[in-house]
XYZ file of C-alpha atoms in Angstrom:
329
model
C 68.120 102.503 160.951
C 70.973 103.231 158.669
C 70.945 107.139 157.228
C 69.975 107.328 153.902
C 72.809 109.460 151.751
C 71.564 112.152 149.920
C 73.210 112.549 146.457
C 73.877 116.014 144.949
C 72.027 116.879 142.099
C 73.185 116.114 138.859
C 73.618 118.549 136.292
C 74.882 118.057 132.256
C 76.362 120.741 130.270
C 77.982 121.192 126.839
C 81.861 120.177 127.128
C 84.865 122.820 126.073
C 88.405 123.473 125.150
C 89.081 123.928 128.309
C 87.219 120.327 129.804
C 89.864 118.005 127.101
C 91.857 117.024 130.241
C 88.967 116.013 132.272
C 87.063 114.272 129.495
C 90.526 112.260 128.855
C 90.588 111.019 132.549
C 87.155 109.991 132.474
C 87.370 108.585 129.011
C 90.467 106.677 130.374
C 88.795 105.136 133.144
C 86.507 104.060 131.263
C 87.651 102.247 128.884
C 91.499 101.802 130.237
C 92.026 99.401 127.125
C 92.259 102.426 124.957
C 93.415 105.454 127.075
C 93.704 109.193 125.792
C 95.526 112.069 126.637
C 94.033 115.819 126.432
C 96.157 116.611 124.019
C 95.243 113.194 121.497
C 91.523 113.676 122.449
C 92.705 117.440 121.416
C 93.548 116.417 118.187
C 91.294 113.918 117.681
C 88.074 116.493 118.254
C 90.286 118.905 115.940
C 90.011 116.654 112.782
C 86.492 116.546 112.906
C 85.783 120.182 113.114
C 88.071 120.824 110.663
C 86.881 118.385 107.993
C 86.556 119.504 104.748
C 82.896 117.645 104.552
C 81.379 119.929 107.482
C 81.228 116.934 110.317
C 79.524 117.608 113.711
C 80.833 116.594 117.042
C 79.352 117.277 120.148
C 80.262 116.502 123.799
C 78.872 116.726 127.404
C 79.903 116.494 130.916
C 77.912 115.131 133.619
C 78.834 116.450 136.878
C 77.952 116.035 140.894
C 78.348 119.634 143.014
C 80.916 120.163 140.490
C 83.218 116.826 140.425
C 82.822 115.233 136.486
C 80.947 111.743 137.149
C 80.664 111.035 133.186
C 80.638 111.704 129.541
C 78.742 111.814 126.285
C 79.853 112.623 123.170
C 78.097 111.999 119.332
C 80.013 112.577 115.990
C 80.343 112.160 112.659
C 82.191 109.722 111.722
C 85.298 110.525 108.684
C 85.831 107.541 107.719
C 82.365 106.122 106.892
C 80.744 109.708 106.405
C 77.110 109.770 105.475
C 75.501 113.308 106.890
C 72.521 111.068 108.800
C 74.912 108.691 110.451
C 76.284 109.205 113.366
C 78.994 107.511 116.505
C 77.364 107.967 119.993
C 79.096 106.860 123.134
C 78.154 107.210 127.076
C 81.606 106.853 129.439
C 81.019 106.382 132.847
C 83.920 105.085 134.753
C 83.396 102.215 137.014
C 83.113 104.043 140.218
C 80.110 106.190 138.779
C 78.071 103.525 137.466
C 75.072 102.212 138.630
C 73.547 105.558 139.825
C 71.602 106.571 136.995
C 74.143 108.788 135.469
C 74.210 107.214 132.165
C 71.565 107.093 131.578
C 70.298 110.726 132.209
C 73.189 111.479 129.540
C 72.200 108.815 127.275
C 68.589 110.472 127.023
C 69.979 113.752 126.273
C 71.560 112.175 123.746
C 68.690 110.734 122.244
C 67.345 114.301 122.103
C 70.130 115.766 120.774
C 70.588 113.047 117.591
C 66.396 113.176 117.039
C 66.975 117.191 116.971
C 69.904 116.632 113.921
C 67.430 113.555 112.543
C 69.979 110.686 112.662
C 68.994 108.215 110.868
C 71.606 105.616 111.746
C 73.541 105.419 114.663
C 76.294 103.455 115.774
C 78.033 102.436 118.992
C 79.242 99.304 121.299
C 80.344 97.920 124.373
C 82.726 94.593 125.455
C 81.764 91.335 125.706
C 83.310 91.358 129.050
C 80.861 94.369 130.182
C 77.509 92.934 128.913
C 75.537 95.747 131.193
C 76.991 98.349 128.452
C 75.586 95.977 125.376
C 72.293 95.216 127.414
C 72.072 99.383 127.635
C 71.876 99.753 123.952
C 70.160 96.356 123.256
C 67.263 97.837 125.009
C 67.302 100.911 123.172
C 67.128 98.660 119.718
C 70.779 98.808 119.168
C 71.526 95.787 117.379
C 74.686 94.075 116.569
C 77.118 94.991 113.043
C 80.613 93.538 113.657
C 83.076 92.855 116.662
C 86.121 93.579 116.824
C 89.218 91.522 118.732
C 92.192 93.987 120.522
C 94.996 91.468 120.040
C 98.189 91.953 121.978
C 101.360 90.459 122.098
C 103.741 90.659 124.897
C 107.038 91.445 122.875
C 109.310 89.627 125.701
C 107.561 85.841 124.292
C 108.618 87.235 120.356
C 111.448 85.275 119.350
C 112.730 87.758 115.968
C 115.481 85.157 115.074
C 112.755 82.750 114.302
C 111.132 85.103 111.501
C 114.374 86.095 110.367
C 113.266 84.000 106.876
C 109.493 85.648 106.626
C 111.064 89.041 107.233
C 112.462 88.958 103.523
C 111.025 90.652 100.878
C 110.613 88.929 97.084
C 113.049 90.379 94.302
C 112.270 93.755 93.289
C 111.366 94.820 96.450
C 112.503 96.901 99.622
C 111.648 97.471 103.192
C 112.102 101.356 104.352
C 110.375 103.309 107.083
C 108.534 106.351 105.741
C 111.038 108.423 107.224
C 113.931 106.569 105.112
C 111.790 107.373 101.935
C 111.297 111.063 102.888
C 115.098 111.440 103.692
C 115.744 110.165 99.753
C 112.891 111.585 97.771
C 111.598 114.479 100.282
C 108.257 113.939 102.873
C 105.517 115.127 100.306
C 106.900 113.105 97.816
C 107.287 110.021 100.073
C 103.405 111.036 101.664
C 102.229 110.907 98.351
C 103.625 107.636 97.287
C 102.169 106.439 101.158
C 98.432 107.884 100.152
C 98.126 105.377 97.303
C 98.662 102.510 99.308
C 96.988 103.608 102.121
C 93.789 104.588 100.097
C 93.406 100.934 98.325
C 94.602 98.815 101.245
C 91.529 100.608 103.272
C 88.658 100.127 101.272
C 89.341 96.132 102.155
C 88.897 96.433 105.705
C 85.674 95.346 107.212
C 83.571 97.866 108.567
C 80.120 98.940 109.216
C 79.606 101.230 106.047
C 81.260 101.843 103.153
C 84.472 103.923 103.776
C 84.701 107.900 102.473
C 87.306 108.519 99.824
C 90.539 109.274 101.252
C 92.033 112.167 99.564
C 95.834 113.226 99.165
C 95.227 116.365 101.165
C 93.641 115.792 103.995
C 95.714 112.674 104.062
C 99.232 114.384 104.518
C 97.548 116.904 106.600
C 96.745 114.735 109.140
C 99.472 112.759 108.969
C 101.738 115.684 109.477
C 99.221 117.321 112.209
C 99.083 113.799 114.498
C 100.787 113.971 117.606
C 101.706 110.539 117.426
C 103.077 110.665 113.749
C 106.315 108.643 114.045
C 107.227 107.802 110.447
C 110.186 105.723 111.706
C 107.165 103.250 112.822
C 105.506 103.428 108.855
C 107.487 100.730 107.079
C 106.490 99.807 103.381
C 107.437 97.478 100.847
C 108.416 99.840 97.560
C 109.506 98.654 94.233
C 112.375 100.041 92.137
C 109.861 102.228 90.100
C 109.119 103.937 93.874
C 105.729 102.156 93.997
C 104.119 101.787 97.671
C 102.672 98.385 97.456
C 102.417 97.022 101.074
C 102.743 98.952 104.601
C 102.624 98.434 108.365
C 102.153 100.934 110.824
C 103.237 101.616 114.391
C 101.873 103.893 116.923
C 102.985 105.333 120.089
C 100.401 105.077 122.721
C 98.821 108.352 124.473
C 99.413 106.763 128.171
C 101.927 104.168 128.155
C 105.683 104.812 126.307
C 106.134 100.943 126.650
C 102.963 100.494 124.351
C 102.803 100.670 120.440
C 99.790 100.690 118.667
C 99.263 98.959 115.082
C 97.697 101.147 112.594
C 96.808 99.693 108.924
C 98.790 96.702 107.899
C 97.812 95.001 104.344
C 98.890 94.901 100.746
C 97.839 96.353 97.315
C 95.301 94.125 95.400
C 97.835 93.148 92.496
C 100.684 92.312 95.184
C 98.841 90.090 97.741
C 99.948 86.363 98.528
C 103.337 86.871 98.595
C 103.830 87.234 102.249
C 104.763 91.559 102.210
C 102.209 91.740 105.212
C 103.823 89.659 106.959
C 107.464 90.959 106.231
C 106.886 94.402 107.053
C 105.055 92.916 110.585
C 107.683 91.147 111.783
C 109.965 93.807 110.718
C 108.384 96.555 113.013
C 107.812 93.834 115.896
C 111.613 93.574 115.712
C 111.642 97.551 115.419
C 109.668 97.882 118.486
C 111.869 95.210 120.487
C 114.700 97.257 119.710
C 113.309 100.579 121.221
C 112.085 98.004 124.061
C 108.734 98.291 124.005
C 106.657 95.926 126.309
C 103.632 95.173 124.396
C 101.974 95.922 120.775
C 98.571 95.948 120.181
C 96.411 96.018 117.024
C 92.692 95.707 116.457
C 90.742 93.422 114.180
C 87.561 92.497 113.382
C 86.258 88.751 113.859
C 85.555 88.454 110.265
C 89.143 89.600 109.131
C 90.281 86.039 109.040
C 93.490 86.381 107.099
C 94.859 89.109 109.409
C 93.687 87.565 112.333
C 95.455 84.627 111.448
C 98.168 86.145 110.516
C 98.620 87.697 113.886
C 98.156 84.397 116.014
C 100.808 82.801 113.921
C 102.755 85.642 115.355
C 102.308 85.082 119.170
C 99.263 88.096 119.321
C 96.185 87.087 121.756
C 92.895 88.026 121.682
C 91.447 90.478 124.594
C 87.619 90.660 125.112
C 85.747 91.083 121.715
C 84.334 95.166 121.007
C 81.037 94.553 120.023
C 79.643 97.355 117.286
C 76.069 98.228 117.130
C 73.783 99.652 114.772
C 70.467 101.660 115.370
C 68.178 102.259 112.558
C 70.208 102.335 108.741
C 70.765 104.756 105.975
């Protein structure tokens, strides 16, 4: 007869300060699609504290005679606030799953959110991991939107043959954020950002209606980001000094021959005229030039304009993100 192996018992206990470099590693292994550093995870845990609206997050750490097996961690989410909806995620990395761990955290989780009475609740898993969607389907998750990661391997981007669609109509300039703070100063050039930002937001699909983005807490964590790289923040600005298209750039936590695409889009009044593009192929050519391997960005299957937009540029689709809903406010 073979031995039977006895397991140590698990035990699950509020995360710290002091846990943000384990919690990135087993966040990162994961879900290595998207990996984090202590010090972004830091920062990202940071901005919810501090919010101005009073947001919760909470996070736990499952652990075996002391070695971290997995993670849970529930929050309010900034940018679709509502004080009865919350984000909820269980991380086990691969070599951890299948023992029960998850879902041991995932019930104290449950607990925890009926305590605060959530009323809504979202998460989500990959299509290419349909154990994690199963896990919530069975817990009467249900399905909102999915996302694509799209990625294009900058060695196959030919810039010469955008040279054309990287032109801007009359009237208009390309310059990095970092070229408008060195003429006009950085709140002044922040400011002009904000509007932009702010309008070109509330059109991107989402799950819930988005929270007003204000000029403070904008430029605050702008300034405060740890991957704030203004040389990556190109916009199209007119000759009145009006921010009326942008596309960001990223560096990524883990990998310095990664960028990652923030918001790229275009002011109502200004759209059609190909700025979106422009400033794209523009900081594809930017990252080429600092010889970055790959660029990814993140859409949602419904975004059709911007997802075509990107496969005309030479970006792939990865494994959907599925996003799922429980209950509704």
């Amino acid at each position: 007869m073979t031995p039977q192996t006895t397991l140590p018992p698990l035990t699950i206990r509020p995360a710290t300060d002091a846990d943000f470099p384990v919690l990135a590693r087993l966040m990162s292994e994961a879900n290595p699609r998207h990996p984090l550093t202590a010090q972004g995870w830091a920062h990202e845990i940071g901005e919810v504290r501090g919010h101005p609206l009073g947001l919760h997050a909470a996070q736990w750490l499952a652990e075996e005679d002391g070695e971290a097996r997995g993670t849970a961690l529930t929050l309010h989410l900034p940018g679709m606030h509502h004080p009865d909806r919350y984000w909820a995620e269980v991380l086990i990395p691969p070599q951890h799953g299948r023992r029960g761990v998850g879902t041991r955290l995932a019930e104290m989780l449950e607990a925890h959110l009926r305590e605060r009475g959530a009323r809504e609740v979202l998460s989500g898993g990959y299509e290419d991991e349909p154990w994690a969607l199963d896990f919530l389907t069975r817990r009467g998750f249900a399905e909102t939107l999915r996302y694509f990661d799209n990625v294009l391997e900058l060695a196959d981007f030919d810039a010469s043959a955008w040279a054309e669609a990287s032109g801007l109509p009359s009237g208009l300039r390309a310059v990095s954020l970092a070229g408008l703070a060195a003429e006009i100063g950085m709140d002044a050039a922040i400011t002009a950002f904000h509007a932009a930002f702010a309008e070109v937001r509330e059109d991107v699909p989402r799950a819930a209606p988005p929270t007003p983005l204000l000029l403070e807490g904008f430029r605050s964590r702008l300034l405060n980001d740890p991957h704030f790289f203004p040389e990556g923040i190109l916009l199209a600005v007119t000759s009145s000094g009006e921010v009326v298209a942008l596309s960001e750039l990223h560096p990524n936590d883990s990998d310095p021959a990664r960028l990652d695409t923030g918001l790229t889009g275009t002011r109502r009044a200004w759209r059609r005229r190909g700025l979106a593009l422009a400033l794209k192929v523009r900081a594809l050519r930017l990252a080429q030039d600092r010889g970055v391997r790959e660029v990814w960005t993140g859409n949602a299957t419904t975004n059709r304009p911007m997802l075509a937009l990107n496969e005309r540029l030479g970006f792939r689709p990865r494994p959907a993100y599925t996003e799922m809903r429980w209950g509704g406010v």
